[in-house]
Amino acid sequence: MTSAAGGLFSHVEQGPPDPILGIAEAYKKSTNPKKLNLGVGAYRTEEGKPLVLEAVRRAEQAVVSNPDHEYLPITGIPEFNALSARLAFGEDSSVIRENCNATVQALSGTGSLRVGAEFLARHYPVRTVLLPSPTWPSHNKIFPLAGVADVRAYRYFKPSSRGLDYEGMLEDLRKAPEGSILLLHACAHNPTGVDPSLDQWRGILEVAKEKKFLPFFDSAYQGFASGDLERDATAIRMFADEGMEMLLAQSYAKNMGLYGERVGALTVVARDAAIAERVESQLKLVIRPMFSNPPRFGAAIVVKVLQDPELYALWRKELKGMADRINGMRTLLFQELQRAGAPGKWSHIVEQIGMFSFTGLSKPQVEYLTAKWHVYMTLDGRISMAGLNQASCRYLAEGIADAIRACP
Amino acid sequence: MLSGRSALPLHSQTARVPAAAPRRCVICAHAVNAAVATKQESRLAFVEQAPPDPILGVSEAFKRDTSDDRLNLGVGAYRTNDLKPYVLNVVKKAEKIMIESEENKEYLPIEGLAAFNKATAQLLLGEGHPAIKEERVATLQSLSGTGSLRVGADFIGKFLPGRTVYLSNPTWGNHKNIFTDAGVEWKEYRYFDKATVGLAFEGMLEDLKAAPEGSIVVLHGCAHNPTGVDPTREQWGAIADVVEQKGHMPFFDVAYQGFASGSLDDDAWAPRFFAERSIEMMVAQSYSKNLGLYAERVGAINYVLADAAAAKRVLSQNKRIARALYSNPPVHGARIASIVVGRPELFAEWNEEMGMMAGRIKDVRQTLYDELVKNNPDKDWSFVTRQIGMFSFTGLSPPQVENMTQKHHVYMTKDGRISLAGLPSNKAANLASAIVDSFKV
């Protein structure tokens, strides 16, 4: 093969493996029968199997029996957008009533964040985004690639308590430039599982108002965290009810188990309907050269589930079931860690919420756990509770105890 | 990276709106959060209304027209002779198979469904192609043609900085937006010749020769959009000569493989020819039209390279780009495609259905041609049957297009493009007389 430069791409280097998805690849390669995959954030049943919700199966049947693959509008299925906004902001939200929201269908959480970030880079004068430390690694990539170049971290996780560094957080926020984009995890913070309390959310809101921040909520676990859809939207609704202009990236990957279908929505809440309409027109200009129009199948399923009272009730029940199992694993792991005599305090395992837990394990301890115990997890000490069951909780607890003793 | 961005003013004088009225409680009309709403102006107040999409606007205007004679020739999706959308039988069968086997909905890897990627590279180059055997093809499933072009464009922007992309004049409008948003500079090469209603062949070669060495050249694999004008095989040979001489990199946009002529192999002739010539290239593929999977966003970006090591590295970098755009691609459409391609009886049936779709387009072109000749035998209407694919560049000027719409209720894009997919055979006579009349304007 020839080309002028003797290979146009000879200078292209191998990219590093993705920190999270790379773990799944490593897990697959392992042949050890005891191997445990606590990497990817996908729900697993007690038997360790992926789960497709019954409500989703039924909705899917209905969608497939009325085949339609015609292009969606650039902004996606209108009913999907309306239902998603209602799910997040609540039936009685003034945001919706007054049409202050521009809501567009996008590719799950990632795609919604990217479209939102691109929009902000073009139309919002402050190119600073504040990210919690730590946060989902992709946040650090998405914003600068979209053109929001100034990425700053605010203190969030306090290693000593394995809880929220509330004072540190407010201090860092107060020092940040006025008008910054403030990225907040709506609930079930990823990777730590540490969420602010109601009072702490109020404190954060006050600082956000003081500093004229533009909040950008990443909501990937509504209903999946506590088992209650309304409860998990508390922070979003608190900010919206205060009249804050803000952005929201919603994902149905976890709460409806639609992972690979890439279903999500981006909402921009503006001061009034006229602005929201103009914002929507600009969102279309971001979307068209990115993917033209969003994928239909998953969104059509969501519409069915949210619109059909029986399916909706079934979904709520199944959602609670998943959240309950995860909370059950937290309790069990906590008990097993004490039984195994793992050094240190472990109450954070039951205090944290959602699919992930920040164990507090150090990098060497994680590497040890992987090498000797075949436990696959991210190097920051994050484990996915969804990957555990009754049997593996004991195994993991013993592994953790061993790792801490081996790498003090 | 940001060089291609449209420079919208951050604060536009014209977009200021008065401070919003306070939101009122629906029940008691009590002002809600009045203090917040009236004191603070919106931080987004200066966002301007974007212009409407030129193609969508056509469909919207068509919908408002109540005339029985109205024709929507703006549509970019296949329609049956009864002007209905068409869901392929093989797609219905594949979906049924998926439902019955209770497939899960787990995340795909960043690069997409392995079975789909394997199948798509084979469809493009032909099964058993040496480039595939030698692992010199990097394939990443992406969001149909647009998404694949965008990942490729972002890759060019990051790893081939400073290079210019050359687009045909005219080309699909979104090509320009995609490269602009990827921060890649684009220029145009002559393509459509108004005089012959055909290819501006000499002009094209001249422009490609004049382009700096190592430029990227976007070429339509077949069924050029919007003109329907494709180079002949001989012309492709000359184009390849220039590309080779100048060390250009072709970037093929393959959106109609199988849909144009009915034959997957014939429609892939151009990219395969370049592969034969050992020219490194990028190829964006779409299954929107040939599998009718429009809304499921099924496609792939391919790199056909000189060595396997480069292909591996290039794939790893494309994965990073995709990860920050959408993480991993949608599973549904890719599964459908891989089932259809993977089962011989479905694959055969798919070929038949493509033949049927391409056949209807060819037939209606012939019918339109016959009617045009009947109506005005003195003008050369041969472009209608010479052009290929869904679209046809009529050569009508904007005022003439205006006449088509205002007088004859024919909706089409201002550039003179019509979509044959939107033409039922029993309306060909009407369309012919409208065209003949409009040329007089």
Coordinates of N, CA, C and O in Angstrom, one line a residue, chain A residues 1-4 7-16 18 21 25 42 44 50 52 56-57 60-61 64 69-71 94 97-98 107 110-111 114 118 122-125 138 142 145-146 212-214 240-243 245 253-254 257-262 268 271-272 275 278 281-282 285 288-297, chain B residues 1 5 8 15 17 20 23-24 26 33 36 40 42-50 53 77 79 85 91 95 99 102-107 110 136 143 146-147 150 155 159 163 174 177-178 181 247 249 278-280 288-289 292 294-297 305-306 312-314 316-317 319-320 323-332:
Chain A
M1 N 0.8 -1.2 0.0 CA 0.0 0.0 0.0 C 0.9 1.2 0.0 O 1.9 1.3 0.7
T2 N 0.5 2.2 -0.8 CA 1.3 3.4 -0.9 C 0.5 4.7 -0.5 O -0.7 4.7 -0.7
S3 N 1.2 5.6 0.0 CA 0.7 6.9 0.1 C 1.8 7.9 0.3 O 2.9 7.4 0.6
A4 N 1.6 9.2 0.0 CA 2.8 10.1 0.0 C 3.7 10.0 1.2 O 4.9 10.0 1.1
G7 N 2.5 6.0 4.6 CA 1.6 5.7 5.7 C 1.1 7.0 6.3 O 1.8 7.6 7.1
L8 N -0.1 7.5 5.9 CA -0.6 8.7 6.4 C -0.7 8.7 7.9 O -0.8 9.8 8.6
F9 N -0.8 7.5 8.5 CA -1.1 7.4 9.9 C 0.0 6.8 10.7 O -0.2 6.4 11.8
S10 N 1.2 6.8 10.2 CA 2.3 6.2 10.9 C 2.6 6.9 12.2 O 3.1 6.3 13.1
H11 N 2.2 8.2 12.3 CA 2.5 9.0 13.5 C 1.4 8.8 14.6 O 1.6 9.3 15.7
V12 N 0.3 8.1 14.2 CA -0.8 7.9 15.2 C -0.4 6.9 16.3 O 0.0 5.8 15.9
E13 N -0.4 7.3 17.5 CA 0.0 6.4 18.6 C -1.2 5.6 19.1 O -2.4 6.0 18.9
Q14 N -0.9 4.5 19.7 CA -1.9 3.7 20.4 C -2.5 4.5 21.5 O -1.8 5.1 22.3
G15 N -3.9 4.6 21.6 CA -4.5 5.3 22.6 C -4.5 4.4 23.9 O -4.5 3.2 23.8
P16 N -4.6 5.1 25.1 CA -4.6 4.3 26.3 C -5.9 3.6 26.4 O -6.9 4.0 25.9
D18 N -9.5 2.5 27.8 CA -10.4 3.3 28.6 C -10.4 2.8 30.0 O -10.5 1.6 30.3
L21 N -14.1 0.9 30.7 CA -14.5 -0.2 29.8 C -13.3 -1.1 29.6 O -13.5 -2.3 29.2
E25 N -12.8 -5.5 29.5 CA -12.0 -6.3 28.6 C -11.0 -7.2 29.3 O -10.8 -8.4 28.9
A42 N -23.3 -1.8 35.1 CA -24.5 -2.3 34.6 C -25.1 -3.2 35.6 O -24.3 -4.0 36.3
R44 N -26.7 -6.3 37.6 CA -26.7 -7.8 37.4 C -27.7 -8.4 38.4 O -27.8 -7.8 39.6
P50 N -27.2 -10.2 33.2 CA -27.9 -8.9 32.8 C -29.4 -9.1 33.0 O -29.9 -10.2 32.9
V52 N -33.2 -7.7 31.6 CA -34.0 -6.8 30.8 C -35.4 -6.8 31.5 O -36.0 -7.8 31.8
V56 N -40.0 -3.4 30.1 CA -39.3 -3.1 28.8 C -39.6 -4.2 27.8 O -39.9 -3.9 26.6
R57 N -39.6 -5.5 28.2 CA -39.9 -6.5 27.2 C -41.3 -6.3 26.6 O -41.4 -6.5 25.4
E60 N -41.3 -3.4 24.3 CA -40.5 -3.8 23.1 C -41.4 -4.6 22.1 O -41.4 -4.3 20.9
Q61 N -42.2 -5.5 22.6 CA -43.1 -6.3 21.8 C -44.0 -5.4 21.0 O -44.2 -5.5 19.8
V64 N -42.1 -3.4 18.3 CA -41.7 -4.3 17.2 C -43.0 -4.7 16.3 O -42.9 -4.8 15.1
H69 N -39.3 2.7 11.0 CA -37.9 3.1 11.1 C -37.6 4.4 10.5 O -36.5 4.7 10.2
E70 N -38.7 5.2 10.2 CA -38.4 6.5 9.5 C -37.7 7.4 10.4 O -37.8 7.4 11.6
Y71 N -36.9 8.3 9.8 CA -36.1 9.3 10.5 C -37.0 10.0 11.5 O -38.1 10.4 11.3
S94 N -43.3 24.2 37.2 CA -43.6 25.4 36.5 C -42.7 25.5 35.2 O -43.1 26.2 34.2
R97 N -44.8 23.8 32.7 CA -46.1 24.5 32.5 C -45.8 25.8 31.6 O -46.6 26.1 30.8
E98 N -44.7 26.4 31.9 CA -44.4 27.6 31.2 C -43.5 27.4 30.0 O -43.0 28.4 29.4
L107 N -28.0 10.7 22.9 CA -27.5 9.4 23.0 C -27.1 9.1 24.5 O -26.0 9.3 24.9
T110 N -24.0 10.3 28.1 CA -22.9 10.8 27.4 C -23.3 11.8 26.3 O -22.8 12.9 26.2
G111 N -24.2 11.3 25.5 CA -24.6 12.2 24.3 C -25.3 13.4 24.8 O -25.1 14.5 24.1
R114 N -22.6 15.8 26.0 CA -21.8 16.3 24.9 C -22.6 17.4 24.1 O -22.0 18.5 23.8
E118 N -21.4 21.3 24.0 CA -21.2 22.0 22.7 C -22.0 23.2 22.6 O -21.5 24.3 22.2
R122 N -20.5 27.3 22.6 CA -20.9 28.3 21.5 C -21.7 29.5 22.0 O -21.6 30.5 21.4
H123 N -22.5 29.3 23.1 CA -23.5 30.3 23.4 C -23.4 30.8 24.8 O -24.1 31.8 25.2
Y124 N -22.5 30.3 25.6 CA -22.5 30.7 27.0 C -21.1 31.4 27.2 O -20.1 30.8 26.9
P125 N -21.1 32.6 27.7 CA -19.8 33.3 27.8 C -18.8 32.8 28.7 O -17.6 33.1 28.6
S138 N -15.2 10.4 32.1 CA -15.6 11.0 30.8 C -16.0 12.5 30.9 O -15.8 13.3 30.0
I142 N -15.3 15.2 28.0 CA -16.4 15.7 27.2 C -16.3 17.3 27.1 O -16.4 17.8 26.1
L145 N -13.3 18.8 25.0 CA -13.5 18.5 23.6 C -14.6 19.3 23.0 O -14.5 19.6 21.8
A146 N -15.6 19.6 23.8 CA -16.7 20.4 23.3 C -16.3 21.9 23.2 O -17.0 22.6 22.5
K212 N -24.0 33.0 40.7 CA -24.6 33.0 39.4 C -24.1 31.8 38.6 O -23.9 32.0 37.4
F213 N -23.9 30.7 39.2 CA -23.5 29.5 38.4 C -24.6 29.1 37.5 O -25.8 29.3 37.7
L214 N -24.2 28.3 36.5 CA -25.1 27.6 35.6 C -25.1 26.1 36.0 O -24.1 25.5 35.5
A240 N -34.8 23.8 40.2 CA -35.7 24.3 39.3 C -36.8 25.2 39.9 O -37.2 26.2 39.4
D241 N -37.2 24.7 41.1 CA -38.3 25.5 41.8 C -37.8 26.9 42.2 O -38.5 27.8 42.5
E242 N -36.4 27.0 42.4 CA -35.8 28.3 42.7 C -35.7 29.2 41.5 O -35.2 30.3 41.6
G243 N -36.2 28.7 40.3 CA -36.1 29.5 39.1 C -34.7 29.5 38.5 O -34.4 30.4 37.7
E245 N -31.9 28.9 36.0 CA -31.6 28.4 34.6 C -30.6 27.3 34.8 O -29.6 27.4 35.6
A253 N -30.2 4.5 30.8 CA -29.4 3.3 30.7 C -29.6 2.4 31.9 O -29.9 1.2 31.7
K254 N -29.6 2.9 33.1 CA -29.7 2.1 34.3 C -31.1 1.9 34.7 O -31.5 0.8 35.0
G257 N -32.7 0.0 32.3 CA -31.9 -1.1 31.8 C -31.7 -1.1 30.3 O -31.5 -2.1 29.6
L258 N -31.8 0.1 29.7 CA -31.7 0.3 28.2 C -30.3 0.6 27.7 O -30.1 1.0 26.6
Y259 N -29.3 0.3 28.5 CA -27.9 0.6 28.3 C -27.5 0.7 26.8 O -27.2 1.8 26.3
G260 N -27.6 -0.4 26.1 CA -27.0 -0.4 24.7 C -27.9 0.3 23.7 O -27.6 0.5 22.5
E261 N -29.1 0.7 24.1 CA -30.0 1.4 23.2 C -29.8 2.9 23.1 O -30.2 3.5 22.2
R262 N -29.0 3.3 24.1 CA -28.5 4.7 24.1 C -29.7 5.7 24.1 O -29.9 6.5 23.2
V268 N -32.4 22.1 28.5 CA -31.9 23.4 28.9 C -33.1 24.1 29.5 O -34.1 24.3 28.8
R271 N -35.0 31.1 31.1 CA -35.9 32.0 31.9 C -37.3 32.0 31.3 O -38.3 32.0 32.1
D272 N -37.5 31.9 30.0 CA -38.9 31.9 29.5 C -39.0 31.1 28.2 O -38.0 30.6 27.6
I275 N -37.0 32.2 24.9 CA -35.6 31.9 24.9 C -35.4 30.3 24.7 O -34.5 29.9 23.9
R278 N -35.5 29.5 21.1 CA -34.3 29.8 20.4 C -33.2 28.8 20.7 O -32.4 28.4 19.9
S281 N -33.6 25.7 18.8 CA -33.1 25.8 17.4 C -31.6 25.7 17.3 O -31.1 25.2 16.3
Q282 N -30.9 26.2 18.3 CA -29.4 26.1 18.3 C -29.0 24.7 18.7 O -27.9 24.3 18.2
L285 N -28.7 22.7 15.6 CA -27.5 23.0 14.9 C -26.3 22.2 15.4 O -25.3 21.9 14.7
R288 N -27.3 18.2 14.3 CA -27.3 17.8 12.9 C -26.0 17.3 12.4 O -25.9 16.3 11.8
P289 N -24.9 18.1 12.7 CA -23.5 17.6 12.2 C -22.9 16.6 13.2 O -21.8 16.2 12.9
M290 N -23.6 16.2 14.2 CA -23.0 15.2 15.1 C -23.6 13.8 14.8 O -22.9 12.8 14.7
F291 N -24.9 13.7 14.7 CA -25.5 12.4 14.4 C -26.9 12.5 13.6 O -27.6 11.6 13.4
S292 N -27.2 13.7 13.2 CA -28.4 14.1 12.4 C -29.7 14.0 13.2 O -30.5 14.9 13.2
N293 N -30.0 12.8 13.7 CA -31.2 12.6 14.5 C -31.0 11.3 15.3 O -30.2 10.5 15.0
P294 N -31.7 11.2 16.5 CA -31.3 10.2 17.4 C -31.9 8.8 17.1 O -32.9 8.7 16.3
P295 N -31.4 7.7 17.7 CA -31.9 6.4 17.4 C -33.3 6.2 18.0 O -33.6 6.6 19.2
R296 N -34.2 5.6 17.3 CA -35.6 5.5 17.6 C -36.0 4.4 18.6 O -36.7 4.7 19.6
F297 N -35.4 3.2 18.5 CA -35.9 2.1 19.2 C -36.1 2.2 20.7 O -37.1 2.0 21.3
Chain B
M1 N -8.7 23.0 16.6 CA -9.9 22.3 16.9 C -11.1 23.2 16.9 O -12.2 22.9 16.4
R5 N -15.3 26.7 13.9 CA -16.6 27.1 14.6 C -17.2 28.3 14.1 O -16.5 29.3 13.8
L8 N -20.5 33.0 16.5 CA -21.7 33.7 16.9 C -21.4 34.7 17.9 O -20.6 34.4 18.8
A15 N -31.1 40.3 19.9 CA -31.8 39.2 20.6 C -32.2 39.5 22.0 O -32.7 38.7 22.7
V17 N -34.3 40.3 25.0 CA -35.7 40.3 25.3 C -36.0 41.0 26.6 O -35.1 41.0 27.5
A20 N -38.3 38.5 31.8 CA -39.5 37.6 31.8 C -40.5 38.0 32.9 O -40.1 38.4 34.0
R23 N -43.3 34.0 37.0 CA -44.1 32.8 36.8 C -45.2 32.9 37.9 O -45.0 33.3 39.0
R24 N -46.4 32.5 37.4 CA -47.5 32.6 38.4 C -48.1 31.3 38.7 O -48.2 30.4 37.8
V26 N -50.7 28.7 39.0 CA -51.9 28.5 38.2 C -53.2 28.7 39.0 O -54.2 29.1 38.5
N33 N -41.7 32.9 43.0 CA -40.3 33.3 42.9 C -40.2 34.6 42.1 O -39.3 34.8 41.2
V36 N -36.8 36.4 42.1 CA -35.7 35.8 41.2 C -36.0 36.1 39.8 O -35.2 36.5 39.0
Q40 N -33.5 38.9 37.8 CA -32.4 38.4 37.0 C -32.8 38.2 35.5 O -33.8 37.7 35.2
S42 N -32.1 36.5 31.8 CA -31.5 35.2 31.5 C -30.1 35.3 31.0 O -29.8 36.3 30.2
R43 N -29.3 34.4 31.4 CA -27.9 34.3 30.8 C -27.9 33.8 29.4 O -26.9 33.8 28.7
L44 N -29.1 33.3 29.0 CA -29.2 32.8 27.6 C -30.0 33.7 26.7 O -30.4 33.3 25.6
A45 N -30.3 34.9 27.2 CA -31.1 35.8 26.4 C -30.6 36.1 25.0 O -31.3 36.4 24.1
F46 N -29.3 36.1 24.9 CA -28.7 36.5 23.6 C -28.6 35.4 22.6 O -28.1 35.6 21.5
V47 N -29.1 34.2 23.0 CA -29.1 33.1 22.0 C -30.0 33.4 20.9 O -31.2 33.8 21.1
E48 N -29.5 33.4 19.6 CA -30.3 33.7 18.5 C -31.1 32.5 17.9 O -30.7 31.4 18.1
Q49 N -32.2 32.9 17.3 CA -32.9 31.8 16.6 C -32.1 31.3 15.4 O -31.6 32.1 14.6
A50 N -31.9 30.0 15.3 CA -31.1 29.5 14.2 C -32.0 29.4 13.0 O -33.2 29.3 13.1
D53 N -33.8 24.3 9.0 CA -33.1 23.4 8.1 C -33.7 23.5 6.7 O -34.9 23.4 6.5
A77 N -36.1 9.7 1.9 CA -36.2 8.3 2.3 C -37.1 7.6 1.3 O -37.9 8.3 0.6
R79 N -39.8 5.7 -0.7 CA -41.3 5.6 -0.6 C -41.7 4.6 -1.7 O -41.2 4.5 -2.8
P85 N -43.9 4.7 3.5 CA -42.6 4.3 3.9 C -42.5 2.7 3.7 O -43.6 2.1 3.8
V91 N -36.0 -7.0 7.6 CA -35.9 -6.2 8.9 C -36.9 -6.7 9.9 O -36.6 -7.0 11.0
E95 N -36.0 -8.6 13.4 CA -36.5 -8.1 14.7 C -37.3 -9.2 15.4 O -37.2 -9.4 16.6
I99 N -36.5 -10.7 19.1 CA -37.4 -10.8 20.2 C -37.5 -12.2 20.7 O -37.5 -12.4 22.0
E102 N -34.7 -13.2 22.9 CA -34.6 -12.4 24.1 C -33.2 -11.9 24.3 O -32.6 -12.1 25.4
E103 N -32.7 -11.2 23.3 CA -31.4 -10.6 23.4 C -31.4 -9.6 24.5 O -32.4 -8.9 24.8
N104 N -30.3 -9.4 25.2 CA -30.2 -8.4 26.3 C -29.8 -7.1 25.7 O -29.6 -6.9 24.5
K105 N -29.8 -6.1 26.5 CA -29.5 -4.7 26.1 C -28.2 -4.1 26.7 O -28.1 -2.9 26.9
E106 N -27.3 -5.0 26.9 CA -26.0 -4.6 27.5 C -25.3 -3.6 26.6 O -25.5 -3.6 25.3
Y107 N -24.4 -2.8 27.2 CA -23.6 -1.9 26.4 C -22.8 -2.6 25.3 O -22.3 -3.7 25.6
I110 N -17.1 0.1 22.8 CA -17.0 1.5 22.2 C -17.1 1.4 20.7 O -17.7 2.1 20.0
R136 N -5.9 -5.0 8.0 CA -5.5 -3.6 7.7 C -6.7 -2.7 7.7 O -6.6 -1.5 7.3
L143 N -22.9 6.2 14.3 CA -24.3 6.7 14.1 C -24.7 7.0 12.7 O -24.7 8.1 12.2
T146 N -23.9 10.1 9.1 CA -23.5 11.4 9.8 C -22.5 11.1 10.9 O -21.4 11.7 11.0
G147 N -22.8 10.2 11.8 CA -22.0 9.9 12.9 C -20.6 9.4 12.5 O -19.6 9.7 13.1
R150 N -18.6 12.2 11.2 CA -18.2 13.0 12.3 C -17.0 12.5 13.0 O -16.1 13.2 13.3
F155 N -11.3 12.8 13.9 CA -10.0 12.1 13.8 C -9.1 12.9 12.9 O -7.9 13.2 13.3
F159 N -5.6 14.4 14.2 CA -4.4 13.7 13.8 C -3.8 14.1 12.5 O -2.7 13.7 12.1
R163 N -4.6 20.0 7.5 CA -5.0 19.5 6.2 C -6.4 20.0 5.8 O -7.2 20.2 6.7
N174 N -24.9 18.7 4.8 CA -24.4 18.4 6.1 C -22.9 18.2 6.1 O -22.2 18.3 7.2
N177 N -21.2 21.2 7.4 CA -21.4 21.4 8.9 C -20.5 20.5 9.7 O -20.0 20.8 10.7
I178 N -20.4 19.2 9.2 CA -19.7 18.2 10.0 C -18.2 18.6 10.1 O -17.6 18.6 11.2
D181 N -17.7 21.7 12.3 CA -17.8 21.5 13.7 C -16.7 20.6 14.2 O -16.3 20.7 15.4
G247 N -0.9 12.2 -3.4 CA -0.9 11.6 -2.0 C -2.1 12.0 -1.2 O -2.1 12.1 0.0
M249 N -5.8 11.7 0.4 CA -6.5 10.6 1.1 C -8.0 10.7 0.7 O -8.7 11.7 1.0
S278 N -4.3 0.1 -3.8 CA -3.5 0.3 -2.6 C -3.5 1.7 -2.1 O -2.4 2.2 -1.6
I279 N -4.6 2.4 -2.3 CA -4.6 3.8 -1.8 C -5.3 3.8 -0.4 O -6.4 3.3 -0.2
E280 N -4.6 4.3 0.6 CA -5.1 4.4 2.0 C -6.4 5.3 1.9 O -6.3 6.3 1.3
S288 N -29.0 3.3 6.4 CA -30.3 4.0 6.4 C -31.1 3.6 5.3 O -32.3 3.3 5.4
K289 N -30.6 3.8 4.0 CA -31.4 3.5 2.9 C -31.4 2.1 2.4 O -32.5 1.5 2.2
G292 N -33.2 0.3 5.0 CA -34.4 1.1 5.5 C -34.4 1.4 7.0 O -35.4 1.5 7.6
Y294 N -33.3 3.9 8.7 CA -33.1 5.3 8.9 C -32.9 5.7 10.4 O -31.9 6.2 10.8
A295 N -34.0 5.5 11.1 CA -34.0 6.0 12.5 C -33.2 5.2 13.5 O -33.0 5.6 14.6
E296 N -32.7 4.1 13.1 CA -31.9 3.3 14.1 C -30.4 3.7 14.1 O -29.7 3.2 14.9
R297 N -30.0 4.5 13.1 CA -28.7 5.1 13.0 C -27.6 4.0 13.0 O -26.8 3.9 13.9
L305 N -6.0 0.7 5.5 CA -4.6 1.2 5.7 C -3.5 0.3 5.2 O -3.8 -0.8 4.8
A306 N -2.3 0.9 5.2 CA -1.2 0.2 4.7 C -0.7 -1.0 5.5 O -0.2 -2.0 5.0
K312 N -4.7 -0.8 14.0 CA -4.9 -1.0 15.4 C -4.8 0.3 16.2 O -5.7 0.6 17.0
R313 N -3.8 1.0 15.9 CA -3.6 2.3 16.6 C -4.7 3.3 16.2 O -5.3 4.0 17.1
V314 N -5.0 3.3 14.9 CA -6.1 4.2 14.5 C -7.4 3.9 15.1 O -8.2 4.8 15.6
S316 N -7.9 2.6 18.0 CA -7.8 3.0 19.4 C -8.1 4.4 19.6 O -8.8 4.9 20.5
Q317 N -7.6 5.2 18.7 CA -7.9 6.7 18.7 C -9.3 7.0 18.4 O -9.9 8.0 18.9
K319 N -11.8 5.2 19.0 CA -12.6 4.8 20.2 C -12.6 5.9 21.2 O -13.6 6.2 21.8
R320 N -11.5 6.6 21.4 CA -11.5 7.8 22.3 C -12.4 8.9 21.9 O -13.1 9.5 22.7
R323 N -16.0 7.7 22.4 CA -16.3 7.6 23.8 C -16.8 9.0 24.4 O -17.7 9.1 25.1
A324 N -16.1 10.0 23.9 CA -16.5 11.4 24.4 C -17.7 12.0 23.6 O -18.2 13.0 24.0
L325 N -18.1 11.3 22.6 CA -19.3 11.8 21.8 C -20.6 11.1 22.3 O -21.6 11.8 22.5
Y326 N -20.5 9.8 22.5 CA -21.7 9.0 22.8 C -21.4 7.7 23.6 O -22.3 6.9 23.8
S327 N -20.2 7.5 23.9 CA -19.7 6.3 24.7 C -19.7 5.0 23.9 O -18.7 4.4 23.8
N328 N -20.8 4.6 23.4 CA -20.9 3.3 22.6 C -22.2 3.4 21.7 O -23.1 4.1 22.1
P329 N -22.2 2.7 20.6 CA -23.3 3.0 19.6 C -24.5 2.1 20.0 O -24.5 1.2 20.7
P330 N -25.7 2.5 19.4 CA -26.9 1.8 19.7 C -26.9 0.4 19.1 O -26.5 0.2 18.0
V331 N -27.4 -0.5 19.9 CA -27.3 -1.9 19.6 C -28.4 -2.4 18.6 O -28.1 -3.3 17.8
H332 N -29.6 -1.9 18.6 CA -30.7 -2.5 17.9 C -30.5 -2.6 16.4 O -30.6 -3.7 15.8

